């Protein structure tokens, strides 16, 4: 079990949020945390079963300008 952590600023979310949601829907993952900070920054966590899916998801998240991501074992 793996947790992928994604952070993005408010502008990045406005521009790429819909595309991100579409991309995230292509994975067998579960949104386990989502927080919007007062400055517009978003912090999200997804639980993904397979390590190769977690790696791929993390890499694709990082392709969106303004998004950063990492993953860790649960």
C-alpha positions as CSV (number, residue, x, y, z in Angstrom):
1,X,0.0,0.0,0.0
2,X,1.4,3.4,-1.0
3,X,0.5,7.0,-0.3
4,X,1.1,9.6,-3.1
5,X,1.2,13.2,-1.7
6,X,0.5,16.0,-4.1
7,X,0.9,19.8,-3.5
8,X,0.0,22.6,-5.9
9,X,-0.5,26.3,-5.7
10,X,-3.8,28.0,-6.3
11,X,-3.0,29.2,-9.8
12,X,-1.8,25.7,-10.9
13,X,-5.1,24.2,-9.5
14,X,-7.2,26.7,-11.4
15,X,-5.4,25.9,-14.7
16,X,-4.9,22.1,-14.4
17,X,-7.3,20.9,-11.7
18,X,-9.8,19.5,-14.1
19,X,-7.0,17.7,-16.1
20,X,-5.5,16.4,-12.9
21,X,-8.9,15.0,-11.7
22,X,-9.3,13.2,-15.1
23,X,-5.8,11.8,-14.8
24,X,-6.3,10.7,-11.2
25,X,-9.5,8.9,-12.2
26,X,-7.5,6.6,-14.4
27,X,-5.9,4.9,-11.4
28,X,-7.2,2.5,-8.8
29,X,-6.6,5.0,-6.1
30,X,-8.5,6.4,-3.2
31,X,-8.4,10.1,-2.2
32,X,-7.6,9.9,1.6
33,X,-6.9,13.5,2.3
34,X,-7.5,16.9,0.7
35,X,-6.9,20.3,2.2
36,X,-7.1,23.8,0.8
37,X,-4.9,26.3,2.6
38,X,-5.9,30.0,3.0
39,X,-3.3,31.0,0.3
40,X,-5.0,28.7,-2.2
41,X,-2.4,25.9,-2.0
42,X,-3.9,22.4,-2.2
43,X,-2.5,19.3,-0.5
44,X,-3.9,15.9,-1.5
45,X,-3.1,12.3,-0.6
46,X,-4.1,9.2,-2.6
47,X,-3.8,5.6,-1.4
48,X,-2.7,3.3,-4.2
49,X,-2.2,-0.5,-3.9
50,X,0.5,-1.2,-6.5
51,X,3.9,0.4,-6.3
52,X,4.3,0.7,-10.1
53,X,1.0,2.5,-10.2
54,X,2.1,4.8,-7.4
55,X,5.3,5.6,-9.2
56,X,3.5,6.3,-12.4
57,X,0.8,8.4,-10.7
58,X,3.5,10.4,-8.9
59,X,5.4,11.1,-12.1
60,X,2.3,12.2,-14.0
61,X,1.3,14.5,-11.2
62,X,4.8,16.2,-11.4
63,X,4.2,16.8,-15.1
64,X,1.6,19.5,-14.3
65,X,3.3,22.9,-13.9
66,X,3.0,24.0,-10.3
67,X,2.4,20.5,-8.9
68,X,4.9,18.6,-6.8
69,X,4.5,15.0,-5.6
70,X,6.2,12.2,-3.8
71,X,5.1,8.8,-2.5
72,X,5.7,6.6,0.5
73,X,4.8,3.3,2.0
74,X,1.7,3.1,4.2
